[in-house]
Amino acid sequence: DNNEKIYFKSNEISLKNISLLIRKNIGNLEEPIVILRADTSVKHGVIINLLDELRKIENLKIGISTEKK
């Protein structure tokens, strides 16, 4: 959000716990995917840190959602 808080399924989570939480929630999905939606005011570095954590999860596809103006 615009306060640089991270949410998963509407629950606030910390960056350090995101990999574990995602792994628990994808279980044995054949093609696990996470869609990243970020407020436009979030600093670029925060997004990069989040992407770095998500990339640690094997076979996870990462999508980025955007909104048309």
JSON list of C-alpha atoms in Angstrom, two decimals:
[
{"chain": "A", "resi": 1, "resn": "ASP", "atom": "CA", "xyz": [0.00, 0.00, 0.00]},
{"chain": "A", "resi": 2, "resn": "ASN", "atom": "CA", "xyz": [1.05, 3.65, 0.08]},
{"chain": "A", "resi": 3, "resn": "ASN", "atom": "CA", "xyz": [2.62, 3.05, 3.52]},
{"chain": "A", "resi": 4, "resn": "GLU", "atom": "CA", "xyz": [4.81, 0.30, 2.01]},
{"chain": "A", "resi": 5, "resn": "LYS", "atom": "CA", "xyz": [3.01, -2.44, 3.92]},
{"chain": "A", "resi": 6, "resn": "ILE", "atom": "CA", "xyz": [2.76, -5.85, 2.29]},
{"chain": "A", "resi": 7, "resn": "TYR", "atom": "CA", "xyz": [-0.46, -7.86, 2.23]},
{"chain": "A", "resi": 8, "resn": "PHE", "atom": "CA", "xyz": [-1.27, -11.43, 1.30]},
{"chain": "A", "resi": 9, "resn": "LYS", "atom": "CA", "xyz": [-4.96, -12.32, 1.05]},
{"chain": "A", "resi": 10, "resn": "SER", "atom": "CA", "xyz": [-5.80, -9.03, 2.79]},
{"chain": "A", "resi": 11, "resn": "ASN", "atom": "CA", "xyz": [-3.56, -9.84, 5.77]},
{"chain": "A", "resi": 12, "resn": "GLU", "atom": "CA", "xyz": [-0.53, -7.69, 6.52]},
{"chain": "A", "resi": 13, "resn": "ILE", "atom": "CA", "xyz": [2.74, -9.65, 6.42]},
{"chain": "A", "resi": 14, "resn": "SER", "atom": "CA", "xyz": [6.42, -8.85, 6.74]},
{"chain": "A", "resi": 15, "resn": "LEU", "atom": "CA", "xyz": [8.92, -9.11, 3.92]},
{"chain": "A", "resi": 16, "resn": "LYS", "atom": "CA", "xyz": [10.98, -11.65, 5.85]},
{"chain": "A", "resi": 17, "resn": "ASN", "atom": "CA", "xyz": [7.98, -14.01, 6.20]},
{"chain": "A", "resi": 18, "resn": "ILE", "atom": "CA", "xyz": [6.66, -13.78, 2.65]},
{"chain": "A", "resi": 19, "resn": "SER", "atom": "CA", "xyz": [8.59, -16.73, 1.19]},
{"chain": "A", "resi": 20, "resn": "LEU", "atom": "CA", "xyz": [7.43, -19.10, 3.93]},
{"chain": "A", "resi": 21, "resn": "LEU", "atom": "CA", "xyz": [3.83, -17.91, 3.68]},
{"chain": "A", "resi": 22, "resn": "ILE", "atom": "CA", "xyz": [3.72, -18.25, -0.10]},
{"chain": "A", "resi": 23, "resn": "ARG", "atom": "CA", "xyz": [5.28, -21.73, 0.02]},
{"chain": "A", "resi": 24, "resn": "LYS", "atom": "CA", "xyz": [2.62, -22.84, 2.53]},
{"chain": "A", "resi": 25, "resn": "ASN", "atom": "CA", "xyz": [-0.19, -21.47, 0.37]},
{"chain": "A", "resi": 26, "resn": "ILE", "atom": "CA", "xyz": [0.89, -22.82, -3.02]},
{"chain": "A", "resi": 27, "resn": "GLY", "atom": "CA", "xyz": [1.15, -26.39, -1.74]},
{"chain": "A", "resi": 28, "resn": "ASN", "atom": "CA", "xyz": [1.33, -28.78, -4.64]},
{"chain": "A", "resi": 29, "resn": "LEU", "atom": "CA", "xyz": [-0.06, -26.48, -7.31]},
{"chain": "A", "resi": 30, "resn": "GLU", "atom": "CA", "xyz": [1.13, -27.47, -10.75]},
{"chain": "A", "resi": 31, "resn": "GLU", "atom": "CA", "xyz": [1.78, -23.88, -11.86]},
{"chain": "A", "resi": 32, "resn": "PRO", "atom": "CA", "xyz": [1.90, -21.59, -8.82]},
{"chain": "A", "resi": 33, "resn": "ILE", "atom": "CA", "xyz": [1.62, -17.88, -9.59]},
{"chain": "A", "resi": 34, "resn": "VAL", "atom": "CA", "xyz": [1.63, -14.71, -7.50]},
{"chain": "A", "resi": 35, "resn": "ILE", "atom": "CA", "xyz": [0.25, -11.45, -8.86]},
{"chain": "A", "resi": 36, "resn": "LEU", "atom": "CA", "xyz": [1.96, -8.37, -7.46]},
{"chain": "A", "resi": 37, "resn": "ARG", "atom": "CA", "xyz": [-0.10, -5.19, -7.17]},
{"chain": "A", "resi": 38, "resn": "ALA", "atom": "CA", "xyz": [1.62, -2.12, -5.79]},
{"chain": "A", "resi": 39, "resn": "ASP", "atom": "CA", "xyz": [0.54, 1.41, -5.02]},
{"chain": "A", "resi": 40, "resn": "THR", "atom": "CA", "xyz": [2.14, 3.87, -7.45]},
{"chain": "A", "resi": 41, "resn": "SER", "atom": "CA", "xyz": [3.71, 5.76, -4.54]},
{"chain": "A", "resi": 42, "resn": "VAL", "atom": "CA", "xyz": [5.74, 2.76, -3.32]},
{"chain": "A", "resi": 43, "resn": "LYS", "atom": "CA", "xyz": [9.49, 3.23, -3.76]},
{"chain": "A", "resi": 44, "resn": "HIS", "atom": "CA", "xyz": [11.17, 1.18, -6.45]},
{"chain": "A", "resi": 45, "resn": "GLY", "atom": "CA", "xyz": [13.53, -0.42, -3.91]},
{"chain": "A", "resi": 46, "resn": "VAL", "atom": "CA", "xyz": [10.65, -1.88, -1.91]},
{"chain": "A", "resi": 47, "resn": "ILE", "atom": "CA", "xyz": [9.28, -3.59, -5.04]},
{"chain": "A", "resi": 48, "resn": "ILE", "atom": "CA", "xyz": [12.73, -4.95, -5.93]},
{"chain": "A", "resi": 49, "resn": "ASN", "atom": "CA", "xyz": [13.19, -6.37, -2.41]},
{"chain": "A", "resi": 50, "resn": "LEU", "atom": "CA", "xyz": [9.80, -8.06, -2.64]},
{"chain": "A", "resi": 51, "resn": "LEU", "atom": "CA", "xyz": [10.58, -9.49, -6.08]},
{"chain": "A", "resi": 52, "resn": "ASP", "atom": "CA", "xyz": [13.92, -10.79, -4.78]},
{"chain": "A", "resi": 53, "resn": "GLU", "atom": "CA", "xyz": [12.14, -12.68, -2.01]},
{"chain": "A", "resi": 54, "resn": "LEU", "atom": "CA", "xyz": [9.56, -14.12, -4.39]},
{"chain": "A", "resi": 55, "resn": "ARG", "atom": "CA", "xyz": [12.27, -15.27, -6.82]},
{"chain": "A", "resi": 56, "resn": "LYS", "atom": "CA", "xyz": [13.67, -17.52, -4.08]},
{"chain": "A", "resi": 57, "resn": "ILE", "atom": "CA", "xyz": [10.60, -19.75, -4.46]},
{"chain": "A", "resi": 58, "resn": "GLU", "atom": "CA", "xyz": [11.26, -22.45, -7.07]},
{"chain": "A", "resi": 59, "resn": "ASN", "atom": "CA", "xyz": [8.82, -22.73, -9.97]},
{"chain": "A", "resi": 60, "resn": "LEU", "atom": "CA", "xyz": [6.82, -19.68, -8.85]},
{"chain": "A", "resi": 61, "resn": "LYS", "atom": "CA", "xyz": [5.56, -17.48, -11.64]},
{"chain": "A", "resi": 62, "resn": "ILE", "atom": "CA", "xyz": [5.33, -13.79, -10.79]},
{"chain": "A", "resi": 63, "resn": "GLY", "atom": "CA", "xyz": [2.91, -11.46, -12.50]},
{"chain": "A", "resi": 64, "resn": "ILE", "atom": "CA", "xyz": [2.61, -7.72, -12.08]},
{"chain": "A", "resi": 65, "resn": "SER", "atom": "CA", "xyz": [-0.83, -6.13, -12.21]},
{"chain": "A", "resi": 66, "resn": "THR", "atom": "CA", "xyz": [-1.29, -2.62, -13.54]},
{"chain": "A", "resi": 67, "resn": "GLU", "atom": "CA", "xyz": [-4.27, -0.31, -13.82]},
{"chain": "A", "resi": 68, "resn": "LYS", "atom": "CA", "xyz": [-5.16, 1.82, -16.81]},
{"chain": "A", "resi": 69, "resn": "LYS", "atom": "CA", "xyz": [-5.46, 5.51, -16.08]}
]
